[in-house]
mmCIF file with all atom_site columns, C-alpha atoms in Angstrom:
data_model
loop_
_atom_site.group_PDB
_atom_site.id
_atom_site.type_symbol
_atom_site.label_atom_id
_atom_site.label_alt_id
_atom_site.label_comp_id
_atom_site.label_asym_id
_atom_site.label_entity_id
_atom_site.label_seq_id
_atom_site.pdbx_PDB_ins_code
_atom_site.Cartn_x
_atom_site.Cartn_y
_atom_site.Cartn_z
_atom_site.occupancy
_atom_site.B_iso_or_equiv
_atom_site.pdbx_formal_charge
_atom_site.auth_seq_id
_atom_site.auth_comp_id
_atom_site.auth_asym_id
_atom_site.auth_atom_id
_atom_site.pdbx_PDB_model_num
ATOM 1   C CA . MET A 1 1   ? 51.330 38.223 -36.031 1.00 0.00 ? 1   MET A CA 1
ATOM 2   C CA . ALA A 1 2   ? 54.597 37.792 -37.909 1.00 0.00 ? 2   ALA A CA 1
ATOM 3   C CA . VAL A 1 3   ? 54.715 39.211 -41.401 1.00 0.00 ? 3   VAL A CA 1
ATOM 4   C CA . ASP A 1 4   ? 56.938 37.868 -44.116 1.00 0.00 ? 4   ASP A CA 1
ATOM 5   C CA . LEU A 1 5   ? 57.839 39.518 -47.358 1.00 0.00 ? 5   LEU A CA 1
ATOM 6   C CA . ILE A 1 6   ? 56.688 37.233 -50.156 1.00 0.00 ? 6   ILE A CA 1
ATOM 7   C CA . GLY A 1 7   ? 58.661 36.626 -53.331 1.00 0.00 ? 7   GLY A CA 1
ATOM 8   C CA . ASP A 1 8   ? 61.985 35.183 -54.396 1.00 0.00 ? 8   ASP A CA 1
ATOM 9   C CA . SER A 1 9   ? 63.203 37.762 -56.887 1.00 0.00 ? 9   SER A CA 1
ATOM 10  C CA . PRO A 1 10  ? 66.572 39.440 -56.358 1.00 0.00 ? 10  PRO A CA 1
ATOM 11  C CA . ALA A 1 11  ? 64.760 42.694 -55.513 1.00 0.00 ? 11  ALA A CA 1
ATOM 12  C CA . MET A 1 12  ? 62.718 40.992 -52.768 1.00 0.00 ? 12  MET A CA 1
ATOM 13  C CA . GLU A 1 13  ? 65.833 39.344 -51.368 1.00 0.00 ? 13  GLU A CA 1
ATOM 14  C CA . ARG A 1 14  ? 67.529 42.779 -51.203 1.00 0.00 ? 14  ARG A CA 1
ATOM 15  C CA . LEU A 1 15  ? 64.433 44.179 -49.465 1.00 0.00 ? 15  LEU A CA 1
ATOM 16  C CA . ARG A 1 16  ? 64.428 41.344 -46.891 1.00 0.00 ? 16  ARG A CA 1
ATOM 17  C CA . ASN A 1 17  ? 68.116 41.978 -46.186 1.00 0.00 ? 17  ASN A CA 1
ATOM 18  C CA . ARG A 1 18  ? 67.508 45.727 -45.767 1.00 0.00 ? 18  ARG A CA 1
ATOM 19  C CA . VAL A 1 19  ? 64.544 45.106 -43.463 1.00 0.00 ? 19  VAL A CA 1
ATOM 20  C CA . THR A 1 20  ? 66.650 42.825 -41.271 1.00 0.00 ? 20  THR A CA 1
ATOM 21  C CA . THR A 1 21  ? 69.492 45.363 -41.124 1.00 0.00 ? 21  THR A CA 1
ATOM 22  C CA . ILE A 1 22  ? 67.174 48.277 -40.399 1.00 0.00 ? 22  ILE A CA 1
ATOM 23  C CA . ALA A 1 23  ? 65.297 46.333 -37.711 1.00 0.00 ? 23  ALA A CA 1
ATOM 24  C CA . ARG A 1 24  ? 68.482 46.080 -35.625 1.00 0.00 ? 24  ARG A CA 1
ATOM 25  C CA . THR A 1 25  ? 68.745 49.860 -35.234 1.00 0.00 ? 25  THR A CA 1
ATOM 26  C CA . PRO A 1 26  ? 66.829 52.079 -32.787 1.00 0.00 ? 26  PRO A CA 1
ATOM 27  C CA . LEU A 1 27  ? 66.548 54.836 -35.422 1.00 0.00 ? 27  LEU A CA 1
ATOM 28  C CA . PRO A 1 28  ? 63.308 56.167 -36.935 1.00 0.00 ? 28  PRO A CA 1
ATOM 29  C CA . VAL A 1 29  ? 62.617 54.887 -40.442 1.00 0.00 ? 29  VAL A CA 1
ATOM 30  C CA . LEU A 1 30  ? 60.939 56.664 -43.344 1.00 0.00 ? 30  LEU A CA 1
ATOM 31  C CA . ILE A 1 31  ? 59.312 54.293 -45.830 1.00 0.00 ? 31  ILE A CA 1
ATOM 32  C CA . ARG A 1 32  ? 58.328 55.937 -49.089 1.00 0.00 ? 32  ARG A CA 1
ATOM 33  C CA . GLY A 1 33  ? 56.258 54.599 -51.942 1.00 0.00 ? 33  GLY A CA 1
ATOM 34  C CA . GLU A 1 34  ? 53.100 54.980 -53.931 1.00 0.00 ? 34  GLU A CA 1
ATOM 35  C CA . THR A 1 35  ? 49.731 53.972 -52.529 1.00 0.00 ? 35  THR A CA 1
ATOM 36  C CA . GLY A 1 36  ? 49.358 50.202 -52.507 1.00 0.00 ? 36  GLY A CA 1
ATOM 37  C CA . THR A 1 37  ? 53.064 49.338 -52.684 1.00 0.00 ? 37  THR A CA 1
ATOM 38  C CA . GLY A 1 38  ? 53.199 47.653 -49.280 1.00 0.00 ? 38  GLY A CA 1
ATOM 39  C CA . LYS A 1 39  ? 54.676 50.294 -46.991 1.00 0.00 ? 39  LYS A CA 1
ATOM 40  C CA . GLU A 1 40  ? 52.701 48.975 -44.017 1.00 0.00 ? 40  GLU A CA 1
ATOM 41  C CA . VAL A 1 41  ? 53.807 45.393 -44.763 1.00 0.00 ? 41  VAL A CA 1
ATOM 42  C CA . VAL A 1 42  ? 57.435 46.533 -44.763 1.00 0.00 ? 42  VAL A CA 1
ATOM 43  C CA . ALA A 1 43  ? 56.926 48.518 -41.540 1.00 0.00 ? 43  ALA A CA 1
ATOM 44  C CA . ARG A 1 44  ? 55.365 45.493 -39.832 1.00 0.00 ? 44  ARG A CA 1
ATOM 45  C CA . ALA A 1 45  ? 58.208 43.262 -41.049 1.00 0.00 ? 45  ALA A CA 1
ATOM 46  C CA . ILE A 1 46  ? 60.734 45.703 -39.566 1.00 0.00 ? 46  ILE A CA 1
ATOM 47  C CA . HIS A 1 47  ? 58.800 45.726 -36.293 1.00 0.00 ? 47  HIS A CA 1
ATOM 48  C CA . ASP A 1 48  ? 58.567 41.923 -36.180 1.00 0.00 ? 48  ASP A CA 1
ATOM 49  C CA . ARG A 1 49  ? 62.322 41.570 -36.697 1.00 0.00 ? 49  ARG A CA 1
ATOM 50  C CA . SER A 1 50  ? 63.235 44.372 -34.282 1.00 0.00 ? 50  SER A CA 1
ATOM 51  C CA . GLY A 1 51  ? 62.649 42.647 -30.969 1.00 0.00 ? 51  GLY A CA 1
ATOM 52  C CA . ARG A 1 52  ? 60.642 45.615 -29.727 1.00 0.00 ? 52  ARG A CA 1
ATOM 53  C CA . THR A 1 53  ? 58.346 44.672 -26.889 1.00 0.00 ? 53  THR A CA 1
ATOM 54  C CA . GLY A 1 54  ? 55.670 47.277 -27.592 1.00 0.00 ? 54  GLY A CA 1
ATOM 55  C CA . GLN A 1 55  ? 52.820 47.133 -30.058 1.00 0.00 ? 55  GLN A CA 1
ATOM 56  C CA . PHE A 1 56  ? 52.772 47.841 -33.778 1.00 0.00 ? 56  PHE A CA 1
ATOM 57  C CA . VAL A 1 57  ? 50.279 50.706 -34.149 1.00 0.00 ? 57  VAL A CA 1
ATOM 58  C CA . ALA A 1 58  ? 49.233 51.638 -37.678 1.00 0.00 ? 58  ALA A CA 1
ATOM 59  C CA . ILE A 1 59  ? 47.386 54.912 -38.163 1.00 0.00 ? 59  ILE A CA 1
ATOM 60  C CA . ASN A 1 60  ? 45.771 56.067 -41.391 1.00 0.00 ? 60  ASN A CA 1
ATOM 61  C CA . CYS A 1 61  ? 46.004 59.779 -40.690 1.00 0.00 ? 61  CYS A CA 1
ATOM 62  C CA . GLY A 1 62  ? 43.591 60.617 -43.497 1.00 0.00 ? 62  GLY A CA 1
ATOM 63  C CA . ALA A 1 63  ? 40.838 58.456 -41.999 1.00 0.00 ? 63  ALA A CA 1
ATOM 64  C CA . ILE A 1 64  ? 40.552 60.268 -38.652 1.00 0.00 ? 64  ILE A CA 1
ATOM 65  C CA . ALA A 1 65  ? 37.961 63.043 -38.433 1.00 0.00 ? 65  ALA A CA 1
ATOM 66  C CA . GLU A 1 66  ? 39.729 66.422 -38.374 1.00 0.00 ? 66  GLU A CA 1
ATOM 67  C CA . GLU A 1 67  ? 38.037 67.519 -35.148 1.00 0.00 ? 67  GLU A CA 1
ATOM 68  C CA . LEU A 1 68  ? 39.152 64.320 -33.344 1.00 0.00 ? 68  LEU A CA 1
ATOM 69  C CA . VAL A 1 69  ? 42.621 63.793 -34.771 1.00 0.00 ? 69  VAL A CA 1
ATOM 70  C CA . ALA A 1 70  ? 44.610 65.481 -31.972 1.00 0.00 ? 70  ALA A CA 1
ATOM 71  C CA . ALA A 1 71  ? 42.680 63.634 -29.261 1.00 0.00 ? 71  ALA A CA 1
ATOM 72  C CA . GLU A 1 72  ? 43.080 60.292 -31.057 1.00 0.00 ? 72  GLU A CA 1
ATOM 73  C CA . LEU A 1 73  ? 46.806 60.732 -31.599 1.00 0.00 ? 73  LEU A CA 1
ATOM 74  C CA . PHE A 1 74  ? 47.856 62.445 -28.378 1.00 0.00 ? 74  PHE A CA 1
ATOM 75  C CA . GLY A 1 75  ? 45.095 61.423 -25.971 1.00 0.00 ? 75  GLY A CA 1
ATOM 76  C CA . HIS A 1 76  ? 42.750 63.433 -23.826 1.00 0.00 ? 76  HIS A CA 1
ATOM 77  C CA . ARG A 1 77  ? 41.439 63.840 -20.309 1.00 0.00 ? 77  ARG A CA 1
ATOM 78  C CA . LYS A 1 78  ? 37.941 62.980 -19.179 1.00 0.00 ? 78  LYS A CA 1
ATOM 79  C CA . GLY A 1 79  ? 35.674 65.968 -19.845 1.00 0.00 ? 79  GLY A CA 1
ATOM 80  C CA . ALA A 1 80  ? 38.095 67.676 -22.254 1.00 0.00 ? 80  ALA A CA 1
ATOM 81  C CA . PHE A 1 81  ? 35.348 67.752 -24.880 1.00 0.00 ? 81  PHE A CA 1
ATOM 82  C CA . SER A 1 82  ? 31.828 66.485 -25.374 1.00 0.00 ? 82  SER A CA 1
ATOM 83  C CA . GLY A 1 83  ? 31.961 62.687 -25.380 1.00 0.00 ? 83  GLY A CA 1
ATOM 84  C CA . ALA A 1 84  ? 35.270 62.395 -23.507 1.00 0.00 ? 84  ALA A CA 1
ATOM 85  C CA . VAL A 1 85  ? 33.956 60.146 -20.734 1.00 0.00 ? 85  VAL A CA 1
ATOM 86  C CA . GLU A 1 86  ? 37.347 58.761 -19.661 1.00 0.00 ? 86  GLU A CA 1
ATOM 87  C CA . ASP A 1 87  ? 41.060 59.528 -19.838 1.00 0.00 ? 87  ASP A CA 1
ATOM 88  C CA . ARG A 1 88  ? 42.644 58.056 -22.997 1.00 0.00 ? 88  ARG A CA 1
ATOM 89  C CA . PRO A 1 89  ? 46.396 58.019 -23.599 1.00 0.00 ? 89  PRO A CA 1
ATOM 90  C CA . GLY A 1 90  ? 46.227 58.209 -27.416 1.00 0.00 ? 90  GLY A CA 1
ATOM 91  C CA . LEU A 1 91  ? 47.702 56.161 -30.224 1.00 0.00 ? 91  LEU A CA 1
ATOM 92  C CA . VAL A 1 92  ? 51.191 57.674 -29.983 1.00 0.00 ? 92  VAL A CA 1
ATOM 93  C CA . ARG A 1 93  ? 51.453 56.554 -26.357 1.00 0.00 ? 93  ARG A CA 1
ATOM 94  C CA . ALA A 1 94  ? 49.988 53.138 -27.268 1.00 0.00 ? 94  ALA A CA 1
ATOM 95  C CA . ALA A 1 95  ? 52.994 52.583 -29.542 1.00 0.00 ? 95  ALA A CA 1
ATOM 96  C CA . GLU A 1 96  ? 55.545 53.359 -26.821 1.00 0.00 ? 96  GLU A CA 1
ATOM 97  C CA . GLY A 1 97  ? 58.288 50.748 -26.901 1.00 0.00 ? 97  GLY A CA 1
ATOM 98  C CA . GLY A 1 98  ? 56.990 49.506 -30.238 1.00 0.00 ? 98  GLY A CA 1
ATOM 99  C CA . THR A 1 99  ? 56.379 50.909 -33.690 1.00 0.00 ? 99  THR A CA 1
ATOM 100 C CA . LEU A 1 100 ? 54.185 53.785 -34.793 1.00 0.00 ? 100 LEU A CA 1
ATOM 101 C CA . PHE A 1 101 ? 53.298 53.595 -38.499 1.00 0.00 ? 101 PHE A CA 1
ATOM 102 C CA . LEU A 1 102 ? 51.830 56.837 -39.833 1.00 0.00 ? 102 LEU A CA 1
ATOM 103 C CA . ASP A 1 103 ? 50.160 56.435 -43.215 1.00 0.00 ? 103 ASP A CA 1
ATOM 104 C CA . GLU A 1 104 ? 49.108 59.530 -45.176 1.00 0.00 ? 104 GLU A CA 1
ATOM 105 C CA . ILE A 1 105 ? 50.675 61.882 -42.625 1.00 0.00 ? 105 ILE A CA 1
ATOM 106 C CA . GLY A 1 106 ? 50.373 64.705 -45.159 1.00 0.00 ? 106 GLY A CA 1
ATOM 107 C CA . ASP A 1 107 ? 46.583 64.539 -44.704 1.00 0.00 ? 107 ASP A CA 1
ATOM 108 C CA . LEU A 1 108 ? 46.836 65.705 -41.090 1.00 0.00 ? 108 LEU A CA 1
ATOM 109 C CA . PRO A 1 109 ? 45.766 69.299 -40.380 1.00 0.00 ? 109 PRO A CA 1
ATOM 110 C CA . LEU A 1 110 ? 48.809 71.612 -40.292 1.00 0.00 ? 110 LEU A CA 1
ATOM 111 C CA . PRO A 1 111 ? 48.537 72.379 -36.540 1.00 0.00 ? 111 PRO A CA 1
ATOM 112 C CA . VAL A 1 112 ? 48.619 68.630 -35.785 1.00 0.00 ? 112 VAL A CA 1
ATOM 113 C CA . GLN A 1 113 ? 51.613 68.189 -38.094 1.00 0.00 ? 113 GLN A CA 1
ATOM 114 C CA . ALA A 1 114 ? 53.368 70.890 -36.080 1.00 0.00 ? 114 ALA A CA 1
ATOM 115 C CA . SER A 1 115 ? 52.560 69.024 -32.865 1.00 0.00 ? 115 SER A CA 1
ATOM 116 C CA . PHE A 1 116 ? 54.058 65.886 -34.362 1.00 0.00 ? 116 PHE A CA 1
ATOM 117 C CA . LEU A 1 117 ? 57.366 67.676 -34.814 1.00 0.00 ? 117 LEU A CA 1
ATOM 118 C CA . ARG A 1 118 ? 57.645 67.724 -31.021 1.00 0.00 ? 118 ARG A CA 1
ATOM 119 C CA . VAL A 1 119 ? 56.920 63.991 -30.821 1.00 0.00 ? 119 VAL A CA 1
ATOM 120 C CA . LEU A 1 120 ? 59.385 63.098 -33.548 1.00 0.00 ? 120 LEU A CA 1
#
């Protein structure tokens, strides 16, 4: 699903140009902005223009139950906890070769944030 940035103002044209430039690089990108400003739309536009073959995976870190967040993000083995009936690779692995969009990363428990430092 291709995403386009809507609007014809000079500011939107500058944003489209930046998105296109950024999409050509293999570097991680930090998108900052207030809630509701379209950070995920910009991230998806970068992904769509990047040529990456993997998926775009958006994660609202604040919406995952604290006791499940590590398993959801990093995966788990069958039997690792009650209800783990199969091996699951996790959302970080699902984004391999693509884009991982982390919304509200500050809402993650501190030990999980520390684990993310290793991933990043």
